[in-house]
Coordinates of C-alpha atoms and ligand atoms in Angstrom, one line a residue:
X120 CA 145.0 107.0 132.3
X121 CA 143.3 104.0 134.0
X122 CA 139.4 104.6 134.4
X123 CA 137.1 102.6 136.7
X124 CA 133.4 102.6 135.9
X125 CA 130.5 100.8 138.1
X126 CA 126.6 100.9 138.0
X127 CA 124.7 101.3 141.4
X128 CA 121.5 100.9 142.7
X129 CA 118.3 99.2 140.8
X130 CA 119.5 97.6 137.8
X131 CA 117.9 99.0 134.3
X132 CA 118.2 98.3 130.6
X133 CA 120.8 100.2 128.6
X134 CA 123.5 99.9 131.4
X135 CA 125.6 97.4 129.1
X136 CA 125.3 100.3 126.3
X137 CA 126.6 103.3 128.6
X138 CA 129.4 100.5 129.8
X139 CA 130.6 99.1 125.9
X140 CA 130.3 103.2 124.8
X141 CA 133.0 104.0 127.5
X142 CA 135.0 101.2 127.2
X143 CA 134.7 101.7 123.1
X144 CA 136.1 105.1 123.7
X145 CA 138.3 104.8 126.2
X146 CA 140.4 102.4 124.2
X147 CA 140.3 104.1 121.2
X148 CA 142.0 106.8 123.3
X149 CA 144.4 104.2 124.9
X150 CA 143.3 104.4 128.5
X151 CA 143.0 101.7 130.8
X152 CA 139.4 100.6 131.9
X153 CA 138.5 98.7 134.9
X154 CA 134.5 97.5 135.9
X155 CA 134.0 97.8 139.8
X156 CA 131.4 94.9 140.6
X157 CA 128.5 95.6 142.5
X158 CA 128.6 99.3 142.8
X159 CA 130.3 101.1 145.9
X160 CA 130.4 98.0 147.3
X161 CA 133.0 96.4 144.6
X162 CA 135.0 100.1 145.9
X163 CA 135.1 98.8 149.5
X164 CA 135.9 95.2 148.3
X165 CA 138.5 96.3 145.9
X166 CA 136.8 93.8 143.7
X167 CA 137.3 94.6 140.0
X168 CA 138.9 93.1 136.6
X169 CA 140.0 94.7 133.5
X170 CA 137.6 95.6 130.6
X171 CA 139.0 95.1 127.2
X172 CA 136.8 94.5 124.1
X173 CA 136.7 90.9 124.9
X174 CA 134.7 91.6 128.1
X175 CA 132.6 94.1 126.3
X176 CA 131.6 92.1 123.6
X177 CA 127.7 91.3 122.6
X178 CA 126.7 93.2 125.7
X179 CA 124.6 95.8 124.0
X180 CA 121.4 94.1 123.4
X181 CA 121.7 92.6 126.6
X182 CA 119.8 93.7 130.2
X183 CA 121.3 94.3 133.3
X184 CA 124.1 95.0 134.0
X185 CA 127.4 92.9 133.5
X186 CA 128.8 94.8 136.5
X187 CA 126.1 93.8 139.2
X188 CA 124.8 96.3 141.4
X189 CA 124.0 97.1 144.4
X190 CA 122.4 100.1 146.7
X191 CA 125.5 101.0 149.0
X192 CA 126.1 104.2 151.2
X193 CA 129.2 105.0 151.1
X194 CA 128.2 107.8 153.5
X195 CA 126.0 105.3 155.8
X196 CA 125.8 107.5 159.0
X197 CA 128.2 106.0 161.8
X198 CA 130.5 103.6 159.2
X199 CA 133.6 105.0 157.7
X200 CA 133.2 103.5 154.2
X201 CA 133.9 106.7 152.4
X202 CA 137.1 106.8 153.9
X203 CA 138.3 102.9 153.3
X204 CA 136.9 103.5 149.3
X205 CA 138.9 106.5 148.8
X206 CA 142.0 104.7 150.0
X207 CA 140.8 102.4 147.4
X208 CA 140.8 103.9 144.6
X209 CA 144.1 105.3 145.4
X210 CA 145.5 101.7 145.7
X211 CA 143.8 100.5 142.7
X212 CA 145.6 103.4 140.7
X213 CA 142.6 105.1 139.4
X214 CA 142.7 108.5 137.8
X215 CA 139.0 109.2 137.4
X216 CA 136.1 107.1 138.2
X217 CA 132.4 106.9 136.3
X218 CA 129.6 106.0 138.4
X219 CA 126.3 105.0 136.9
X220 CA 123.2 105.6 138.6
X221 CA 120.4 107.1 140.4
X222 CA 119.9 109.6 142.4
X223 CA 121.8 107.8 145.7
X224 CA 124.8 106.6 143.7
X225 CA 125.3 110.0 141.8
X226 CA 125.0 111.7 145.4
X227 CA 127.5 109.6 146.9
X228 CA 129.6 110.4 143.7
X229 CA 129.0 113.5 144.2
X230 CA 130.3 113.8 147.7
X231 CA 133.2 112.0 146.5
X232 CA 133.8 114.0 144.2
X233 CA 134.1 116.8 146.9
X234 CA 136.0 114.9 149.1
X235 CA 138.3 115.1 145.9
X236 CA 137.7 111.9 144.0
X237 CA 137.6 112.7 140.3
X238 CA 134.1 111.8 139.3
X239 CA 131.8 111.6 136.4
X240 CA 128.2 110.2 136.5
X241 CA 125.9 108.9 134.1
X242 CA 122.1 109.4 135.2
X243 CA 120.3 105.9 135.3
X244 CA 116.7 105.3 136.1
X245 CA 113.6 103.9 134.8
X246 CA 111.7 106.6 136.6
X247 CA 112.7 108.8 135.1
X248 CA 113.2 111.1 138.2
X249 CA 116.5 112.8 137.8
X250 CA 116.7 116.7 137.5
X251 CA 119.5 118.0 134.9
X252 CA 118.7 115.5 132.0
X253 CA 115.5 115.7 129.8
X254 CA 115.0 111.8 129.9
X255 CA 117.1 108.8 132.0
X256 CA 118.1 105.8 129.8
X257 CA 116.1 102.7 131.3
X258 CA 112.9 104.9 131.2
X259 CA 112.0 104.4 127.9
X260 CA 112.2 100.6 127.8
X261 CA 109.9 100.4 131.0
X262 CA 107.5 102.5 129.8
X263 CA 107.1 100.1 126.4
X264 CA 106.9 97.1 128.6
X265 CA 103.9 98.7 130.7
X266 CA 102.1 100.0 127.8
X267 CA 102.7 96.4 126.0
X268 CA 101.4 95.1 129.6
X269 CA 98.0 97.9 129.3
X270 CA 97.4 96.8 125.7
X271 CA 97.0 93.2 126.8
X272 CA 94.9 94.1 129.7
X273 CA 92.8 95.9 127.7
X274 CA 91.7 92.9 125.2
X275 CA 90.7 90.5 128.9
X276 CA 89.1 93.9 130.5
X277 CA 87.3 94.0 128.0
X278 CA 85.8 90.6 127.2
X279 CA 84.8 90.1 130.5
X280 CA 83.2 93.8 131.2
X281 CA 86.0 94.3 134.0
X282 CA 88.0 96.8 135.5
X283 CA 91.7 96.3 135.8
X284 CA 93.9 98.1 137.6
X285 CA 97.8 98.1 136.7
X286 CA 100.3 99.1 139.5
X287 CA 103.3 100.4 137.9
X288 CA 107.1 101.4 139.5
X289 CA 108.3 105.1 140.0
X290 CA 108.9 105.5 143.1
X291 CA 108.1 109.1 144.2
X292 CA 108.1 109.8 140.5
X293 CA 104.7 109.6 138.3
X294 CA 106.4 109.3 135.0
X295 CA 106.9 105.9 134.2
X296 CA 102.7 105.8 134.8
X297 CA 102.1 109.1 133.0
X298 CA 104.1 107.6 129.9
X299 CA 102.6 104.3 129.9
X300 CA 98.6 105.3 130.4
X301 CA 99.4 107.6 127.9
X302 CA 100.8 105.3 125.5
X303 CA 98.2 102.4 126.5
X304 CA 95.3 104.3 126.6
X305 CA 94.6 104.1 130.2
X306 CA 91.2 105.6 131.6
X307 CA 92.4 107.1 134.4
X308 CA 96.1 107.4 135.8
X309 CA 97.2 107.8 139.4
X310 CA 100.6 109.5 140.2
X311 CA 102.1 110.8 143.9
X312 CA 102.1 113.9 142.7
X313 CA 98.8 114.6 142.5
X314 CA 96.8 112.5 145.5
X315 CA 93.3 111.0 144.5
X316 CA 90.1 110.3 145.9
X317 CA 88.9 107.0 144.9
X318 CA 85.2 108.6 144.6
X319 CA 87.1 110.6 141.7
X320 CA 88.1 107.4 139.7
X321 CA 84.9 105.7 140.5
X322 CA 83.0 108.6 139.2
X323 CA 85.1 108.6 135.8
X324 CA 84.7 104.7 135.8
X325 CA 80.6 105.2 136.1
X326 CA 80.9 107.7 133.5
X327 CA 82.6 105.5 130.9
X328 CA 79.9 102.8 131.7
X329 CA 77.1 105.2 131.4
X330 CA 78.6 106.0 127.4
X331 CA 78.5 101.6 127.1
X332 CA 82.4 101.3 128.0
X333 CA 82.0 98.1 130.4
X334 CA 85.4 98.1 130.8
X335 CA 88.4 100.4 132.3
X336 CA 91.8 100.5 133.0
X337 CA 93.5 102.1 135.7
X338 CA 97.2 102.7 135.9
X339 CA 98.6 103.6 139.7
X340 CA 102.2 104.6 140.2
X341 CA 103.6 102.4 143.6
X342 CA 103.9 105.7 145.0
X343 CA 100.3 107.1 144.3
X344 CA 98.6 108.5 147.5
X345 CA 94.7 108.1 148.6
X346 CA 93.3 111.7 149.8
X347 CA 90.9 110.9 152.2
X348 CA 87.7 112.8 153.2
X349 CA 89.7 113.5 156.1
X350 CA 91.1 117.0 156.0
X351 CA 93.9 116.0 158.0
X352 CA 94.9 113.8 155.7
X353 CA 94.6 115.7 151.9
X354 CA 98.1 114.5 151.1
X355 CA 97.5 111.2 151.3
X356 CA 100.5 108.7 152.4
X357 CA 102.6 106.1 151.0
X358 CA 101.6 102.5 150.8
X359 CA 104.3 100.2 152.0
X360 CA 105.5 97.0 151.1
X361 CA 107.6 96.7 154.0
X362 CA 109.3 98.7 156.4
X363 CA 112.4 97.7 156.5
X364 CA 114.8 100.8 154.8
X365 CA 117.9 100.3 152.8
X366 CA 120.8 102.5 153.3
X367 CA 120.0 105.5 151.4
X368 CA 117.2 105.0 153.7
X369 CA 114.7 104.1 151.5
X370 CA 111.2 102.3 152.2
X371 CA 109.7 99.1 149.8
X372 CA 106.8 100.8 147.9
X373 CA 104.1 98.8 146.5
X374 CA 100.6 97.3 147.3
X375 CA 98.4 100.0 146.4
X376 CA 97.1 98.9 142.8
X377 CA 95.6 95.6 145.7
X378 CA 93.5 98.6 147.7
X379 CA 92.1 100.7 144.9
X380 CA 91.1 97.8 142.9
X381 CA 89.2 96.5 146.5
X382 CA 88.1 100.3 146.7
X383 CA 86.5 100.5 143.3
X384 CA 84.6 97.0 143.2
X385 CA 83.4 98.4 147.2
X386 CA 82.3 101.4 145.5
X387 CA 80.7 100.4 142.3
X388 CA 79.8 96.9 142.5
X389 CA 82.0 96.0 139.0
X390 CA 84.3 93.6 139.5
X391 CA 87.6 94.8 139.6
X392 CA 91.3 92.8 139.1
X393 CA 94.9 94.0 140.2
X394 CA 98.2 93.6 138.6
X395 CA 101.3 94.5 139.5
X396 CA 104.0 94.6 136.8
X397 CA 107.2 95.0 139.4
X398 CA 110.3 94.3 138.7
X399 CA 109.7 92.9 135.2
X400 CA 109.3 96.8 134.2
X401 CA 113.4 96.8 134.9
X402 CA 114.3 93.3 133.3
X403 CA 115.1 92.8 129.5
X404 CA 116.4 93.9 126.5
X405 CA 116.4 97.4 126.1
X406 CA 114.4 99.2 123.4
X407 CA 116.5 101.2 120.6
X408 CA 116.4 104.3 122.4
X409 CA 118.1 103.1 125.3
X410 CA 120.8 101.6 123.6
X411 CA 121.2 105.0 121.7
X412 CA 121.2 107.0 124.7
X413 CA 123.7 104.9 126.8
X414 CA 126.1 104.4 124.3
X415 CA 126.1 108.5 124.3
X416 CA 126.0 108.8 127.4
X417 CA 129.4 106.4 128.1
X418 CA 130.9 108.2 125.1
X419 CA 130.3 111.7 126.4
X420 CA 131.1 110.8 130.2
X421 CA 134.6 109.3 128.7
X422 CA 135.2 112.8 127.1
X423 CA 134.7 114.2 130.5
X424 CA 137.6 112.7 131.5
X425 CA 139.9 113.1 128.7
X426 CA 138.8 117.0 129.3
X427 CA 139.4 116.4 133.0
X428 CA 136.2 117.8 133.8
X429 CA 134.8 116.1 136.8
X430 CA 131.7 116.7 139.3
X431 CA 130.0 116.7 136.6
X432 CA 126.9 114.1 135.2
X433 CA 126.4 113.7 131.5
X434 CA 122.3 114.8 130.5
X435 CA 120.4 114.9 127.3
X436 CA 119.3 118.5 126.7
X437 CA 116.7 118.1 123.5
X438 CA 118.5 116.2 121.3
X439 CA 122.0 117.1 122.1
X440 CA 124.5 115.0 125.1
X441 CA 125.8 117.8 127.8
X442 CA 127.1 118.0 130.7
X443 CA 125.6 119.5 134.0
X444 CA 127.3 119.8 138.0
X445 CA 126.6 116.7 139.3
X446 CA 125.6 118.4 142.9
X447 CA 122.8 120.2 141.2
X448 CA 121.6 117.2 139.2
X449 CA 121.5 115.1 142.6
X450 CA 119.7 118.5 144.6
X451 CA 116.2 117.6 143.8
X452 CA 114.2 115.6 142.2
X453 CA 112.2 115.8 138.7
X454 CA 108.4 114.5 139.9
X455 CA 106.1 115.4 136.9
X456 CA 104.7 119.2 136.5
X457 CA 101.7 120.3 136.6
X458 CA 101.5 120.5 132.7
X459 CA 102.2 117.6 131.6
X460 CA 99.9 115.8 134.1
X461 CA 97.4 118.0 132.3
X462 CA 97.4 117.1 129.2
X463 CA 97.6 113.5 130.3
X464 CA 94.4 114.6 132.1
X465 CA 92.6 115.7 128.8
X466 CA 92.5 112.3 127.8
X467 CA 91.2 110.2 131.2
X468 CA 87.7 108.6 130.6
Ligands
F6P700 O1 114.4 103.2 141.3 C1 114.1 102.1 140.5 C2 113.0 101.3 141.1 O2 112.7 100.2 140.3 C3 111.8 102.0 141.6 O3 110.9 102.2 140.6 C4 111.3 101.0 142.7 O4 110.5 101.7 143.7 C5 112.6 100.5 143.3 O5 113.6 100.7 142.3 C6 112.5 99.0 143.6 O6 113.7 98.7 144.2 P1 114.1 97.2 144.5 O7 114.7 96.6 143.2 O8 115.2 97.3 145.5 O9 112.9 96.4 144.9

């Protein structure tokens, strides 16, 4: 059996562990395994080398991902790359192939797998944000590093009487912010799933000073959206970094922790700071959890394909590692319900 296994789209902490667990395992059942650089684009390349414990060694406590990544359509409208990395992994010899990743990467797997690659994916995010699996491995370590970053902010908010806002990553998702202001104690947490009026988190700010809290701290998802007073406009919309989309067509998010902190010190005269934690959310050693879920997760997704039992993603239900159709994991995406922003809720102000 001769396995290839990549990791696509943003890096995250705890892809090493999901990478040693099925290499770990697949040797121990005496298959072959090969790492694909760079995602599907190592596919189209045929770029890959062997993994053997050598290559796999003291990679646990490490970040990234020794695989690189990238975010590649195989199924870009108008190219034919699907085609060229099928024929690839025919040439390469491979019997089953295990892609790590979000959302795009499992869906192109996913259509691979239809298009009668066998296929196993591993769900990969820090936010959190894919449906079949209780949590993602990545999610917890970003969520420590923004509630380390909120428990330093707090000690400056506070000595200088200020409000700080924290702009956190996501994407459409609100759980990474949900997590973290929970954790950190936040005042008042902003999320795309439920879009805020910035007279809302001004009166909550108000209210706090009115009890002789000086300070606040507001955390904003990337992907939070202002409701206006304009009815038109009770959704909200996206603030953009840039415009420019990638291939799974996806737009830049970020900015908006810069326009509600401008927002609140317009509205209430306190000054206000922004800071936005980016990328560094994603970078790192990964906490314990993470290692302990990858390393199941490339254990499990290696048992997949001794079972031969592909187009399927490997998911933590509770405490246990399952297994779930990969096509219904990849349908829709898991944005935070209306309970859990509620208790969340209880404890703003
Ligand atoms: O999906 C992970 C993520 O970090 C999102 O939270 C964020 O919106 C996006 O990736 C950033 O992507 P990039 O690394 O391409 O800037």
């Amino acid at each position: 059996m001769k396995i290839g296994v990549l990791t696509g789209g943003g890096d995250c902490p705890g892809l090493n562990a999901v990478i040693r667990g099925v290499v770990r395992k697949s040797l121990l059942l005496g298959y072959e395994v090969v790492g694909i650089k760079n995602g599907w684009r190592g596919l189209l390349d045929k770029n890959y080398y062997t993994l053997d414990h050598a290559a796999i060694s003291g990679i646990l406590h490490r970040g990234g991902t020794i695989l690189g990544s990238s975010r590649t359509n195989l199924y870009e409208k108008g190219k034919n790359y699907y085609q060229q990395a099928i024929d690839n992994y025919k040439e390469i010899g491979l019997d089953a192939l295990i892609a790590i990743g979000g959302e795009d990467t499992l869906g192109v797997a996913s259509k691979l797998y239809k298009d009668g690659l066998n296929v196993v994916g591993v769900p990969k995010t820090i936010d959190n944000d894919l449906s079949g699996t209780d949590y993602t491995f990545g999610f917890d370590t970003a969520v420590n590093i923004a509630t380390d970053a909120i428990d330093r902010l707090h000690t400056t908010a506070e000595s200088h009487n200020r409000v700080i806002v924290v702009e956190v990553m996501g994407r459409h998702a609100g759980w990474i912010a949900l997590y973290s202001g929970l954790a950190g104690g936040a005042d008042i947490t902003l999320i795309p799933e439920k879009p805020f009026k910035i007279k809302d988190v001004c009166d909550v700010i108000r209210t706090r000073h009115a009890r002789g809290k000086l300070f606040s701290i507001v955390v904003v998802s990337e992907g939070a959206k202002i409701n206006t007073e304009d009815e038109h406009d009770k959704d909200g919309s996206f603030v953009l970094q840039n415009l420019k989309k990638d291939s799974f067509g996806h737009v830049a998010l970020g900015g908006i922790g810069n326009i509600v902190a401008e927002e609140i010190e317009k509205e209430t005269g306190y000054e206000t700071r922004a800071v936005v934690l980016g990328h560094i959310q994603r970078g790192g050693t990964p906490t314990a959890a993470d290692r302990v879920l990858g390393s199941r997760f490339g254990i499990k997704a290696t048992e997949l394909v001794e079972a031969k039992d592909f187009g399927k993603m490997v998911a933590l239900n509770g405490a246990k590692i399952v297994s779930v159709s990969l096509e219904e994991a990849v349908g829709t995406l898991k944005t935070v319900d209306d309970e859990t922003y509620n208790e969340a809720q209880t404890l703003f102000g």
